[in-house]
mmCIF file of C-alpha atoms in Angstrom:
data_model
loop_
_atom_site.group_PDB
_atom_site.id
_atom_site.type_symbol
_atom_site.label_atom_id
_atom_site.label_comp_id
_atom_site.label_asym_id
_atom_site.label_seq_id
_atom_site.Cartn_x
_atom_site.Cartn_y
_atom_site.Cartn_z
ATOM 1 C CA ILE M 1 115.755 136.820 119.421
ATOM 2 C CA ASN M 2 113.178 139.718 120.791
ATOM 3 C CA ASN M 3 115.223 140.427 123.771
ATOM 4 C CA LEU M 4 118.583 140.600 121.832
ATOM 5 C CA THR M 5 117.799 142.344 118.886
ATOM 6 C CA ASP M 6 118.907 146.080 120.358
ATOM 7 C CA GLU M 7 122.375 144.582 121.043
ATOM 8 C CA PHE M 8 123.946 144.042 117.556
ATOM 9 C CA SER M 9 124.697 146.281 114.615
ATOM 10 C CA ILE M 10 126.288 143.523 112.513
ATOM 11 C CA VAL M 11 124.647 140.510 111.909
ATOM 12 C CA LEU M 12 125.631 137.598 109.717
ATOM 13 C CA ASP M 13 123.880 134.670 108.415
ATOM 14 C CA PRO M 14 126.724 132.580 106.204
ATOM 15 C CA PHE M 15 124.528 130.138 104.796
ATOM 16 C CA CYS M 16 121.491 132.404 104.029
ATOM 17 C CA GLY M 17 119.889 130.157 101.559
ATOM 18 C CA LYS M 18 116.433 131.889 100.650
ATOM 19 C CA ALA M 19 116.905 134.202 103.390
ATOM 20 C CA THR M 20 114.150 132.826 105.730
ATOM 21 C CA ILE M 21 116.044 133.653 108.914
ATOM 22 C CA GLN M 22 116.581 137.357 107.515
ATOM 23 C CA ASN M 23 112.884 137.899 107.049
ATOM 24 C CA GLU M 24 112.086 136.841 110.477
ATOM 25 C CA PHE M 25 114.790 138.783 112.184
ATOM 26 C CA LEU M 26 113.971 142.036 110.040
ATOM 27 C CA GLU M 27 110.028 141.576 111.131
ATOM 28 C CA ILE M 28 111.166 141.558 114.746
ATOM 29 C CA ILE M 29 113.515 144.782 114.567
ATOM 30 C CA LYS M 30 111.159 146.296 112.119
ATOM 31 C CA ALA M 31 109.571 148.495 114.906
ATOM 32 C CA ASN M 32 112.947 149.574 116.239
ATOM 33 C CA LYS M 33 113.972 152.575 114.292
ATOM 34 C CA ASN M 34 116.670 153.886 116.427
ATOM 35 C CA ARG M 35 119.128 151.577 115.646
ATOM 36 C CA GLN M 36 120.438 150.539 112.426
ATOM 37 C CA LYS M 37 121.266 147.073 111.591
ATOM 38 C CA PHE M 38 123.872 145.876 108.864
ATOM 39 C CA PHE M 39 123.110 142.496 107.424
ATOM 40 C CA ILE M 40 125.587 140.251 105.556
ATOM 41 C CA CYS M 41 124.009 136.865 103.908
ATOM 42 C CA SER M 42 126.331 134.971 102.026
ATOM 43 C CA ASP M 43 126.215 131.613 100.696
ATOM 44 C CA THR M 44 128.294 129.658 98.042
ATOM 45 C CA ASN M 45 125.034 128.911 95.739
ATOM 46 C CA LEU M 46 124.519 131.833 93.444
ATOM 47 C CA ASN M 47 120.986 130.258 92.897
ATOM 48 C CA GLN M 48 120.414 130.796 96.885
ATOM 49 C CA ILE M 49 121.595 134.444 96.857
ATOM 50 C CA ASN M 50 119.056 135.327 94.036
ATOM 51 C CA GLY M 51 116.288 133.815 95.715
ATOM 52 C CA ALA M 52 117.094 135.525 99.116
ATOM 53 C CA THR M 53 117.253 138.900 97.326
ATOM 54 C CA GLU M 54 113.636 138.054 95.567
ATOM 55 C CA ASN M 55 112.525 136.792 98.844
ATOM 56 C CA LEU M 56 113.193 139.915 100.913
ATOM 57 C CA LYS M 57 111.901 141.815 98.162
ATOM 58 C CA THR M 58 108.484 140.131 98.161
ATOM 59 C CA TYR M 59 108.186 140.353 101.959
ATOM 60 C CA ASN M 60 108.902 144.005 101.786
ATOM 61 C CA THR M 61 111.942 143.764 104.421
ATOM 62 C CA PHE M 62 114.576 144.425 101.673
ATOM 63 C CA SER M 63 116.922 147.153 102.902
ATOM 64 C CA SER M 64 119.805 149.115 101.835
ATOM 65 C CA ASN M 65 121.594 147.973 104.916
ATOM 66 C CA LEU M 66 121.274 144.222 103.721
ATOM 67 C CA ASP M 67 124.101 143.011 101.614
ATOM 68 C CA PHE M 68 124.525 139.571 99.786
ATOM 69 C CA LEU M 69 127.937 137.963 99.261
ATOM 70 C CA LEU M 70 128.494 134.691 97.063
ATOM 71 C CA ALA M 71 131.298 133.344 99.605
ATOM 72 C CA GLY M 72 131.386 130.560 102.108
ATOM 73 C CA MET M 73 133.651 128.496 104.074
ATOM 74 C CA SER M 74 135.102 125.581 102.302
ATOM 75 C CA GLY M 75 137.707 122.969 103.369
ATOM 76 C CA CYS M 76 140.548 125.006 105.194
ATOM 77 C CA CYS M 77 139.259 128.373 103.888
ATOM 78 C CA LYS M 78 137.983 131.248 106.180
ATOM 79 C CA PHE M 79 135.055 133.554 105.596
ATOM 80 C CA PRO M 80 136.217 136.821 103.689
ATOM 81 C CA TYR M 81 135.257 138.991 106.942
ATOM 82 C CA ARG M 82 137.807 140.285 109.383
ATOM 83 C CA ASP M 83 138.344 138.966 112.969
ATOM 84 C CA ASN M 84 135.904 140.370 115.656
ATOM 85 C CA LEU M 85 133.547 141.974 113.212
ATOM 86 C CA ILE M 86 130.214 140.421 113.625
ATOM 87 C CA ASP M 87 127.963 140.752 116.603
ATOM 88 C CA LEU M 88 125.506 138.030 115.628
ATOM 89 C CA ILE M 89 125.927 135.130 113.660
ATOM 90 C CA ILE M 90 122.450 133.403 113.329
ATOM 91 C CA THR M 91 122.220 130.535 110.705
ATOM 92 C CA ASP M 92 120.817 127.201 109.893
ATOM 93 C CA LEU M 93 123.742 125.029 109.120
ATOM 94 C CA PRO M 94 123.422 122.920 105.957
ATOM 95 C CA PHE M 95 123.105 119.382 107.084
ATOM 96 C CA GLY M 96 123.868 117.596 103.665
ATOM 97 C CA LYS M 97 120.195 116.704 103.028
ATOM 98 C CA ASN M 98 118.763 119.493 100.648
ATOM 99 C CA HIS M 99 122.153 121.172 100.163
ATOM 100 C CA SER M 100 125.250 119.104 100.061
ATOM 101 C CA ILE M 101 128.445 120.029 102.352
ATOM 102 C CA THR M 102 131.038 120.552 99.562
ATOM 103 C CA ASN M 103 134.818 120.447 100.065
ATOM 104 C CA TYR M 104 134.518 118.462 103.236
ATOM 105 C CA ASP M 105 135.186 114.634 103.626
ATOM 106 C CA ASN M 106 132.720 114.618 106.605
ATOM 107 C CA LYS M 107 129.913 116.664 108.445
ATOM 108 C CA GLU M 108 131.828 116.666 111.761
ATOM 109 C CA LEU M 109 134.802 118.099 110.353
ATOM 110 C CA PHE M 110 132.598 120.769 108.577
ATOM 111 C CA TYR M 111 130.882 121.676 111.651
ATOM 112 C CA LYS M 112 134.125 122.087 113.951
ATOM 113 C CA ASP M 113 135.654 124.313 111.296
ATOM 114 C CA PHE M 114 132.373 126.173 111.235
ATOM 115 C CA LEU M 115 132.487 126.716 115.044
ATOM 116 C CA ILE M 116 136.218 127.738 114.982
ATOM 117 C CA GLU M 117 135.532 130.283 112.172
ATOM 118 C CA SER M 118 132.570 131.506 113.895
ATOM 119 C CA TYR M 119 134.498 132.273 116.878
ATOM 120 C CA ARG M 120 137.312 134.186 114.882
ATOM 121 C CA LEU M 121 134.383 136.370 113.615
ATOM 122 C CA LEU M 122 132.468 137.099 116.646
ATOM 123 C CA ASN M 123 132.763 140.484 118.613
ATOM 124 C CA LYS M 124 134.694 139.213 121.561
ATOM 125 C CA GLU M 125 132.888 141.788 123.747
ATOM 126 C CA HIS M 126 129.253 140.738 123.126
ATOM 127 C CA GLY M 127 129.192 138.460 120.235
ATOM 128 C CA ILE M 128 126.562 135.792 120.158
ATOM 129 C CA ILE M 129 125.967 132.771 117.705
ATOM 130 C CA ILE M 130 122.732 131.007 117.315
ATOM 131 C CA VAL M 131 122.963 127.778 115.230
ATOM 132 C CA LEU M 132 119.597 126.053 114.193
ATOM 133 C CA LEU M 133 119.985 122.465 114.275
ATOM 134 C CA ASN M 134 117.963 119.678 112.505
#
């Protein structure tokens, strides 16, 4: 990620949880004041969104260019973002252990739909997706 941080203006974590990834990413780009980043952090669980907001405040990485949205991908539904908008998707997918995958009969279908939806969202010129796996 260190080499990639200059390339992206709009970053999405569609399953932000408690914002661990955002804290780490913001720490990496903290020194780079020339380029503004806009983060979209979404989750289907309001408790996770509230926890993410608090965690980012605690670590002093909270910024006005960081937005939270209670939204998510659930069975045949798309994320509420327009096509080709996102420069970087970085996420730790739900694995069904600590947080269940809702509205899907099986994980394989969820992962397939997630990849299709991510492709729709990514900027086709330079978009990248980073998926952390269990």
